[in-house]
PDB file of C-alpha atoms in Angstrom:
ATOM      1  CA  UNK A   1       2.647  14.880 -35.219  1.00  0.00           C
ATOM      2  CA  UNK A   2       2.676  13.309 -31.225  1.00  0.00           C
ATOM      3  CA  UNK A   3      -0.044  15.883 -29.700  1.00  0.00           C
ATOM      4  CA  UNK A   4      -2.898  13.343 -30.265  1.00  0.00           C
ATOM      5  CA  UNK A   5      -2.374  11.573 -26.937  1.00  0.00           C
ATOM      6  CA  UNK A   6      -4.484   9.304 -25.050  1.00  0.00           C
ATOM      7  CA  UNK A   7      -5.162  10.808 -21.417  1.00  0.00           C
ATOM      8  CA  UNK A   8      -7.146   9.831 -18.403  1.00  0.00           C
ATOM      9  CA  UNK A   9      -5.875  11.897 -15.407  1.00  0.00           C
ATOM     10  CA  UNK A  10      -4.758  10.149 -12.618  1.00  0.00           C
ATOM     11  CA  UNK A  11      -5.413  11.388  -8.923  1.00  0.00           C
ATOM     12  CA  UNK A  12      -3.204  14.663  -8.212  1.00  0.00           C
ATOM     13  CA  UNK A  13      -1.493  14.532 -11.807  1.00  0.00           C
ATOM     14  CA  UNK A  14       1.576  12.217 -11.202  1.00  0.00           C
ATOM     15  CA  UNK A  15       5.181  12.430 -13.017  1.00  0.00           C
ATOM     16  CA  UNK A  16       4.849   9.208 -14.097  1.00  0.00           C
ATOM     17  CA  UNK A  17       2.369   6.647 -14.955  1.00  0.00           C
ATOM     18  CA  UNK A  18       2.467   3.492 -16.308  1.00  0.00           C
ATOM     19  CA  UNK A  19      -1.121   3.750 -17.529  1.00  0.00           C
ATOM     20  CA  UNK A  20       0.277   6.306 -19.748  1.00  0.00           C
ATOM     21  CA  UNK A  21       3.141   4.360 -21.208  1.00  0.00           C
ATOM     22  CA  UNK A  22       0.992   1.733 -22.010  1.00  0.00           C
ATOM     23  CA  UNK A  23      -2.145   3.866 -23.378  1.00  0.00           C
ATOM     24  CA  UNK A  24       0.136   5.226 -25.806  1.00  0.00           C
ATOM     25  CA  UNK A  25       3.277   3.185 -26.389  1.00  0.00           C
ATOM     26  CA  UNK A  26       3.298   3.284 -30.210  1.00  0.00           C
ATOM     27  CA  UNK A  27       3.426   7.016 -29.915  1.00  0.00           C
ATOM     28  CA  UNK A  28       6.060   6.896 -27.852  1.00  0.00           C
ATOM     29  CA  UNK A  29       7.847   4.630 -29.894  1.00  0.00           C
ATOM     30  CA  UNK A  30       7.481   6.789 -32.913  1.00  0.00           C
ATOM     31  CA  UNK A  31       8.744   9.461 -31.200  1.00  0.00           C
ATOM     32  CA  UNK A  32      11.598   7.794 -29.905  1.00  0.00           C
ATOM     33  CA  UNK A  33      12.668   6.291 -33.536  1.00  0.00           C
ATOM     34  CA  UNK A  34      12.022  10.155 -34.908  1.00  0.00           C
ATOM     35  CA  UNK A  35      14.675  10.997 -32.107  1.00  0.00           C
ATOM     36  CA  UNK A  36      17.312   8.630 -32.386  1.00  0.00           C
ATOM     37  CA  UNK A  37      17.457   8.636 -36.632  1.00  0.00           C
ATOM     38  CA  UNK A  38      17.277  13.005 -36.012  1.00  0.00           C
ATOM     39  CA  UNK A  39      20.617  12.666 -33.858  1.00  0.00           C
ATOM     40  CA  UNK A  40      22.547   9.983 -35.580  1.00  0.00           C
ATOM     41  CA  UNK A  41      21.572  11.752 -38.802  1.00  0.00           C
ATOM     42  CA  UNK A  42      22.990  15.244 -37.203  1.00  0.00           C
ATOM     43  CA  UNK A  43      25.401  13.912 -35.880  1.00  0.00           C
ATOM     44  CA  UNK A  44      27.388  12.115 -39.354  1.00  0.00           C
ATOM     45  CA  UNK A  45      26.618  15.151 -40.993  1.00  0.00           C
ATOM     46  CA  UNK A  46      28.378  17.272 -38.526  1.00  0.00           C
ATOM     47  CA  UNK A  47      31.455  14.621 -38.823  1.00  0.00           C
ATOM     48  CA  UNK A  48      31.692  14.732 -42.159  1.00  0.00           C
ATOM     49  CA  UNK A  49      31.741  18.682 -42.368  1.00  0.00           C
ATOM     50  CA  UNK A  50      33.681  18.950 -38.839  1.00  0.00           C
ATOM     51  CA  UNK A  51      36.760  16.368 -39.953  1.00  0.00           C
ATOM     52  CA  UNK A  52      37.797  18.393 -42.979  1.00  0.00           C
ATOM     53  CA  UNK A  53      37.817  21.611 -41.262  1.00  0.00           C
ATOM     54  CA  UNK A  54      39.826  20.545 -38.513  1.00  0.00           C
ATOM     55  CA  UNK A  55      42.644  19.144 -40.595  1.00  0.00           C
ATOM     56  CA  UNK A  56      42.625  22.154 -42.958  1.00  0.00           C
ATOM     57  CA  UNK A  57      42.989  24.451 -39.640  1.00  0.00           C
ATOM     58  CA  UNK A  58      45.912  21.926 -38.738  1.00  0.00           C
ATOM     59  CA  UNK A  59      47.611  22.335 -42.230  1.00  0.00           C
ATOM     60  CA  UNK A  60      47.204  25.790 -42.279  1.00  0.00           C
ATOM     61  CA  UNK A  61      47.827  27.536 -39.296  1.00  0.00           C
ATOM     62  CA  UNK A  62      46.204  30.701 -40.388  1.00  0.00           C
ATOM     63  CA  UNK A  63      43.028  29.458 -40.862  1.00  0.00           C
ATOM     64  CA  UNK A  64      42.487  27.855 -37.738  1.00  0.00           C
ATOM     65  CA  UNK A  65      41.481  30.865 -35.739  1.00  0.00           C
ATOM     66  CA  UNK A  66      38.771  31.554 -38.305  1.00  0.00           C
ATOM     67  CA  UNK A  67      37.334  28.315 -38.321  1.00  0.00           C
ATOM     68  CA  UNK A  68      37.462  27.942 -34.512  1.00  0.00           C
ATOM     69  CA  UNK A  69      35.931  31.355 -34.732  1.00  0.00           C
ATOM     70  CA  UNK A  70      33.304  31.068 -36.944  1.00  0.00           C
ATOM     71  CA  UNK A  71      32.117  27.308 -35.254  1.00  0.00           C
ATOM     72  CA  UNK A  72      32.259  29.371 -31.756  1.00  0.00           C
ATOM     73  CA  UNK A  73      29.714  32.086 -33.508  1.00  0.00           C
ATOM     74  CA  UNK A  74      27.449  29.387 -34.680  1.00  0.00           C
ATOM     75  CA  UNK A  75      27.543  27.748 -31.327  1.00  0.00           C
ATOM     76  CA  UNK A  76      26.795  30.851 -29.935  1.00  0.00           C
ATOM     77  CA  UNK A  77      23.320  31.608 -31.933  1.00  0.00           C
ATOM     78  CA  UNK A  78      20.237  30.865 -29.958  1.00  0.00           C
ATOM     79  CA  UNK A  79      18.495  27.554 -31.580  1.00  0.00           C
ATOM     80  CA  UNK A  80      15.122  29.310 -31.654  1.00  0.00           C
ATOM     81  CA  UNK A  81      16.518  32.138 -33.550  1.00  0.00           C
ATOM     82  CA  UNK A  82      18.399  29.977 -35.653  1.00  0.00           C
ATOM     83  CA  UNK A  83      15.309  27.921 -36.708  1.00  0.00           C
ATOM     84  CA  UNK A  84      13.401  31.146 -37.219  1.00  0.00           C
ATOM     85  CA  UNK A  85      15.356  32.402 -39.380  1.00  0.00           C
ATOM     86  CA  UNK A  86      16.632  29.089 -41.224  1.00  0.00           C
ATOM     87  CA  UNK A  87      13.185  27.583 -41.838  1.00  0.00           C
ATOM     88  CA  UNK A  88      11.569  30.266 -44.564  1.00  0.00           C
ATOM     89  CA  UNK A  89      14.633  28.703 -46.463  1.00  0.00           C
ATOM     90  CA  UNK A  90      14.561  24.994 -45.744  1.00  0.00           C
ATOM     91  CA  UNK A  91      10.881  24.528 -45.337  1.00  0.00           C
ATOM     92  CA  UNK A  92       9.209  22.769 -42.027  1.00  0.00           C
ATOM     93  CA  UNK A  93      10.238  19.870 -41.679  1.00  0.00           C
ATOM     94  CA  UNK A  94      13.788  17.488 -40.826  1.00  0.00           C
ATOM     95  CA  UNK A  95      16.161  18.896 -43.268  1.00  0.00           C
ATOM     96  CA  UNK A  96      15.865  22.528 -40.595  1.00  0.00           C
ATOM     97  CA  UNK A  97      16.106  20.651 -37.527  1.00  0.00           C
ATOM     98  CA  UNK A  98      19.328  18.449 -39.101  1.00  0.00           C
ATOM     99  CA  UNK A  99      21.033  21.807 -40.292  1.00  0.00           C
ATOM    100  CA  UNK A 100      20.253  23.533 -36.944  1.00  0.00           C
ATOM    101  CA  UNK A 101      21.676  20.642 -34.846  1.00  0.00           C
ATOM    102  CA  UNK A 102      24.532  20.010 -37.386  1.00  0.00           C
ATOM    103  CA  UNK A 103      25.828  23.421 -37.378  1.00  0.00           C
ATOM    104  CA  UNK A 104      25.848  23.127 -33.194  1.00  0.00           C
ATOM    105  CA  UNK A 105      27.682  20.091 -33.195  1.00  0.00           C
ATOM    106  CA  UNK A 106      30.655  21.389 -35.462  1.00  0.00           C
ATOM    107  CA  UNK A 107      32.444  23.099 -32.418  1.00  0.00           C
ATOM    108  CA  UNK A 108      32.787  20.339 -30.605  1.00  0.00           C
ATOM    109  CA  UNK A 109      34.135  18.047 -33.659  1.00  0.00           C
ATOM    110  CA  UNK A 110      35.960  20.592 -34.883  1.00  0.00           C
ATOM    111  CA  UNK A 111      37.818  21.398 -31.645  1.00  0.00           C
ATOM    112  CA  UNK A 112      38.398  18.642 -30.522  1.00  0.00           C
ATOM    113  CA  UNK A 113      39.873  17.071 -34.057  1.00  0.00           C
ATOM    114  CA  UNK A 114      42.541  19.539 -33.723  1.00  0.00           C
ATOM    115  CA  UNK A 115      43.338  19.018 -30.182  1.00  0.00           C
ATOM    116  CA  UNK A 116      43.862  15.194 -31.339  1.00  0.00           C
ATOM    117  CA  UNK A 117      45.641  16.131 -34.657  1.00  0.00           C
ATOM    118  CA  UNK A 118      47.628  18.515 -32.666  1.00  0.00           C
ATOM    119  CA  UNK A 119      48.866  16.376 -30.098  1.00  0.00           C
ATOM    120  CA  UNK A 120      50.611  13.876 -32.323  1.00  0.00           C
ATOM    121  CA  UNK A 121      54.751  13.734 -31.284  1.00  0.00           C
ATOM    122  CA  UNK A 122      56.433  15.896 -33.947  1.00  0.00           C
ATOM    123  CA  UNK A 123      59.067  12.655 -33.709  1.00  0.00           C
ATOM    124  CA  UNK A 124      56.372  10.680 -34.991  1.00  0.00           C
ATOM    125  CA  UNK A 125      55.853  12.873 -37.751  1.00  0.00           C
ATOM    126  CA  UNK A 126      59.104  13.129 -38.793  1.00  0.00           C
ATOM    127  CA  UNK A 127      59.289   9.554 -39.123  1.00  0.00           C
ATOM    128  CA  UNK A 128      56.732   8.781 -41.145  1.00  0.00           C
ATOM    129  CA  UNK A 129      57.979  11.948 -43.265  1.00  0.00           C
ATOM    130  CA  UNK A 130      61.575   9.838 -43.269  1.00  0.00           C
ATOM    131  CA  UNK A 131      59.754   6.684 -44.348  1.00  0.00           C
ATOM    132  CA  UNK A 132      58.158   8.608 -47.695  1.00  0.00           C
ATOM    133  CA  UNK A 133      54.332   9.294 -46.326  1.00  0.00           C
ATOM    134  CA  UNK A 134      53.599  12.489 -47.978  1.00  0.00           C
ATOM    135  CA  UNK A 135      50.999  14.741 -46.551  1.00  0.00           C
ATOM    136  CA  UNK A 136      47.683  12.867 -47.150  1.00  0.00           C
ATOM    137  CA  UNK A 137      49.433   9.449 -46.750  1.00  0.00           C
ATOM    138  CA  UNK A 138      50.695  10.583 -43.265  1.00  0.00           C
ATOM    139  CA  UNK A 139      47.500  12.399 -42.519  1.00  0.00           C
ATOM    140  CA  UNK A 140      45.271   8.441 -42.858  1.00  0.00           C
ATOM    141  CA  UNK A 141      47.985   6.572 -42.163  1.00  0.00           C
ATOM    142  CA  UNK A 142      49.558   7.919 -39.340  1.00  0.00           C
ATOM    143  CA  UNK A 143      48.212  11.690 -38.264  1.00  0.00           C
ATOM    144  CA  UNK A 144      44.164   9.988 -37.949  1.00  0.00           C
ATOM    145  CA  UNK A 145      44.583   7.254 -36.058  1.00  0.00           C
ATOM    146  CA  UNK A 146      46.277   8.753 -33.211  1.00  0.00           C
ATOM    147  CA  UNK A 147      44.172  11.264 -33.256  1.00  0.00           C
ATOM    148  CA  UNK A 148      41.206   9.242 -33.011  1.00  0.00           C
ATOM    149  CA  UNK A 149      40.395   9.278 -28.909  1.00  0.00           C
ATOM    150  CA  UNK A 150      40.126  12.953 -29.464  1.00  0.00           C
ATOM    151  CA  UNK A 151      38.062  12.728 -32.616  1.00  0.00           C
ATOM    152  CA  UNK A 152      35.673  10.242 -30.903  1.00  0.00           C
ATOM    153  CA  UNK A 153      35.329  12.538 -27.430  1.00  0.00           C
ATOM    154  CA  UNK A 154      34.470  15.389 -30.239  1.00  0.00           C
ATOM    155  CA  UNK A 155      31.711  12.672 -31.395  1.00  0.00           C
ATOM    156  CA  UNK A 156      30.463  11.510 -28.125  1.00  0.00           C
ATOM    157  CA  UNK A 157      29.987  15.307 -26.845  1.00  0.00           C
ATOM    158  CA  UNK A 158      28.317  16.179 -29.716  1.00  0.00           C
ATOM    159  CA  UNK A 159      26.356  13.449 -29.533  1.00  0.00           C
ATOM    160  CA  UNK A 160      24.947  13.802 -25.523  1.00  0.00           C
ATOM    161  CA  UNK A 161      24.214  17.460 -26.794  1.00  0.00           C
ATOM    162  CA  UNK A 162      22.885  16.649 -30.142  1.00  0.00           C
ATOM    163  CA  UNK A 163      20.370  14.696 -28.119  1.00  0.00           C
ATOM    164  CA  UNK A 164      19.181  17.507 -25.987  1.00  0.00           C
ATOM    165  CA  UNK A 165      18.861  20.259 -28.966  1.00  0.00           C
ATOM    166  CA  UNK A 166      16.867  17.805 -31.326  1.00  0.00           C
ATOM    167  CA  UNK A 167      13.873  18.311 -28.710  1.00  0.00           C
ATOM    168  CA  UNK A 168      13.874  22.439 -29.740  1.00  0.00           C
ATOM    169  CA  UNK A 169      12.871  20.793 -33.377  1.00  0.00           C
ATOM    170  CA  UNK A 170       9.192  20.665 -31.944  1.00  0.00           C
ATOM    171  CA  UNK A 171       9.029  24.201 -33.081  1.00  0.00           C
ATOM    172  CA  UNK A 172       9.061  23.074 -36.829  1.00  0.00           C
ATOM    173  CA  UNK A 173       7.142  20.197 -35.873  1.00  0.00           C
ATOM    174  CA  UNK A 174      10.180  17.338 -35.814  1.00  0.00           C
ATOM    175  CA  UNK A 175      11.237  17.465 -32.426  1.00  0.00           C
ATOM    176  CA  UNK A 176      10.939  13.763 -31.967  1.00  0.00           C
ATOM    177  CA  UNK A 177      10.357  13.252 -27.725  1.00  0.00           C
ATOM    178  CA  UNK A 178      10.095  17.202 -27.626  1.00  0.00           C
ATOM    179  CA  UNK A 179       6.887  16.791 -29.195  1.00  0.00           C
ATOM    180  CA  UNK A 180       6.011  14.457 -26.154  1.00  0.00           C
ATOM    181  CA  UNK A 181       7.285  17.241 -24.039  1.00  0.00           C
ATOM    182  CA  UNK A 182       5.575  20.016 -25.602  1.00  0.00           C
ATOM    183  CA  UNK A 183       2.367  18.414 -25.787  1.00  0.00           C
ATOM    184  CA  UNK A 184       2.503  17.275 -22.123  1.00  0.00           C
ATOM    185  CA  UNK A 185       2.745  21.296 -21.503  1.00  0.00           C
ATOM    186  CA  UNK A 186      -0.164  21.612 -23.959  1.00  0.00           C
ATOM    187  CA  UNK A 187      -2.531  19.076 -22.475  1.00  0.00           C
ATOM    188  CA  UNK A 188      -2.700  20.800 -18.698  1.00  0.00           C
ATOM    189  CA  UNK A 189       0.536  20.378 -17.353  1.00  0.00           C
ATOM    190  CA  UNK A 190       0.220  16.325 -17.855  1.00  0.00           C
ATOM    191  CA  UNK A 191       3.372  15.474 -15.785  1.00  0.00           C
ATOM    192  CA  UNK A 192       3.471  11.680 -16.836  1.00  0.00           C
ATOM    193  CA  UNK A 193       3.707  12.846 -20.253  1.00  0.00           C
ATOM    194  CA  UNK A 194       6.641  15.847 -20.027  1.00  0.00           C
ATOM    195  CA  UNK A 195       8.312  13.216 -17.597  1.00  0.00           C
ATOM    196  CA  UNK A 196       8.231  10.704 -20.256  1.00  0.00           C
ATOM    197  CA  UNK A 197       9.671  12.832 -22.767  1.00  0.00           C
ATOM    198  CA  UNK A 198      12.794  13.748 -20.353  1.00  0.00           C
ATOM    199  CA  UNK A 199      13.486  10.612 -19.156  1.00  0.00           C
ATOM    200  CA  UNK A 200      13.535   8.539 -22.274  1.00  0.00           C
ATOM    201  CA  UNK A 201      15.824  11.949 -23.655  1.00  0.00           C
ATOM    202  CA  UNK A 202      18.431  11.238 -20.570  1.00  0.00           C
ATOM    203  CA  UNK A 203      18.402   7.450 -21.136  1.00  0.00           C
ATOM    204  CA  UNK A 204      19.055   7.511 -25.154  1.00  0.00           C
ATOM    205  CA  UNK A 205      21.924  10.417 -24.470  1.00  0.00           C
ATOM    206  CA  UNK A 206      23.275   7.570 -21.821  1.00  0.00           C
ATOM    207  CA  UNK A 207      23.072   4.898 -24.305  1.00  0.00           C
ATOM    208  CA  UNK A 208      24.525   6.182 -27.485  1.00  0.00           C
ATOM    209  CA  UNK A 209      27.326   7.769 -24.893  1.00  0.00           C
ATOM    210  CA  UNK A 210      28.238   3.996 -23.934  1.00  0.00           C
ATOM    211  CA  UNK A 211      28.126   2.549 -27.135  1.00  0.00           C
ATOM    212  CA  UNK A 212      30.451   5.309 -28.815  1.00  0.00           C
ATOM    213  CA  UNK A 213      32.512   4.724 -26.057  1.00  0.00           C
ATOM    214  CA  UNK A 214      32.348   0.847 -26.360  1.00  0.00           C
ATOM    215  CA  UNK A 215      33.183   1.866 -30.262  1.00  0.00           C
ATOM    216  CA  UNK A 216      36.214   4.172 -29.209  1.00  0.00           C
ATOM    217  CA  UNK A 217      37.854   0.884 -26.881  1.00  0.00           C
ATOM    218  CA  UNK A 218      37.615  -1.480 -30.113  1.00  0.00           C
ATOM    219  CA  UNK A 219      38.710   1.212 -32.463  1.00  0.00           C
ATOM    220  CA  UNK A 220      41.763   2.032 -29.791  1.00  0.00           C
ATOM    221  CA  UNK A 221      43.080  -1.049 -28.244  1.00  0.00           C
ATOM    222  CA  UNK A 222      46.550   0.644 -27.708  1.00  0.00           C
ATOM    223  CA  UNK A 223      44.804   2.871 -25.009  1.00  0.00           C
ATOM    224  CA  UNK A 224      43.592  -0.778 -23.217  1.00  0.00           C
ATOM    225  CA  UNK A 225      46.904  -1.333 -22.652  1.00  0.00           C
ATOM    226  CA  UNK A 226      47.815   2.086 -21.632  1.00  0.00           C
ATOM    227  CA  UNK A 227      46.030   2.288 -18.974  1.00  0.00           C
ATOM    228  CA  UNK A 228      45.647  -1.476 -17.238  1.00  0.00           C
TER     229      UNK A 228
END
């Protein structure tokens, strides 16, 4: 989809050139829109899957060691193995590279949901039981909310890392800036190229890092005040 490039080789193949940016700046655009909608994309799916797990491995205790245990095996896969063997299923295309990335992401959520859930004072608990919050009305009401700075450092890891593992999509041919990457490899070693790929993958991992974490101070103004 990005291999089509334009190229003139500079003297001794640079890592970066501005000649390059500019030659082909709608490609690198495109790529860098592909990118950004793969993660965010990946990224809600894996919270919406990831949340519910985590509070039914709070609720009941004896599940949480499976869950936790089956996230950790998915984590574990290798992603190319994973896409091999998920994309005779799903076809080429985004839907593998979202399910890959999603199911990556859900050991990070997962974990570190419960960690939040789990660190709620059993005093507070108790009161809201006293005040007549049965279990999902304590669980939104009270249980969520405190647990949100651990929900949200869940979100932000998976996010940084959600980043990084969309570029592997370049082997079904949605890779986003992998496919910048890749093709850099593919047309002689073009440095400028691969080095355009990384560095605009660093910078949009650094970027949706600060704004979730802008996100997490307006969502949590008790922790402003906690800490100044």
């Amino acid at each position: 989809m990005f291999l089509h490039l334009s190229y003139r080789a500079a003297p001794g193949n640079p890592w970066f050139s501005w000649q390059y940016v500019r030659d082909n700046s709608d490609t690198i655009l495109a790529a860098l829109r592909e990118h950004t909608w793969l993660t965010a994309r990946a990224v809600v799916i894996a919270a919406l899957v990831a949340l519910p797990l985590a509070v039914a491995a709070y609720w009941f205790r004896s599940l949480a060691a499976s869950i936790l245990a089956l996230t950790g095996v998915l984590y574990t896969i290798p992603s190319l193995a994973l896409f091999a063997f998920l994309a005779p299923y799903l076809g080429i295309g985004a839907i593998t590279v979202l399910t890959v990335v999603a199911l990556y992401a859900l050991l990070v959520i997962v974990r570190n949901t419960l960690a939040g859930l789990n660190q709620v004072p059993p005093e507070v608990r108790e009161a809201a039981e006293g005040m007549g919050y049965g279990r999902w009305g304590r669980l939104v009401r009270i249980e969520l909310p405190l647990a949100l700075p651990g929900i949200l450092t869940g979100v932000r890891l998976a996010t940084v890392s959600t980043v990084a593992l969309v570029t592997v999509g370049v082997v079904v041919g949605r890779g986003g800036l992998g496919q910048l990457i890749f093709a850099g490899f593919q047309n002689n070693f073009y440095k400028a190229q691969i080095m355009t790929g990384t560095v605009l993958c660093v910078l949009l991992a650094l970027v949706l890092d600060l704004v979730l974490a802008g996100v997490g101070r307006l969502l949590t103004p008790w922790l402003r005040g906690r800490v100044s």
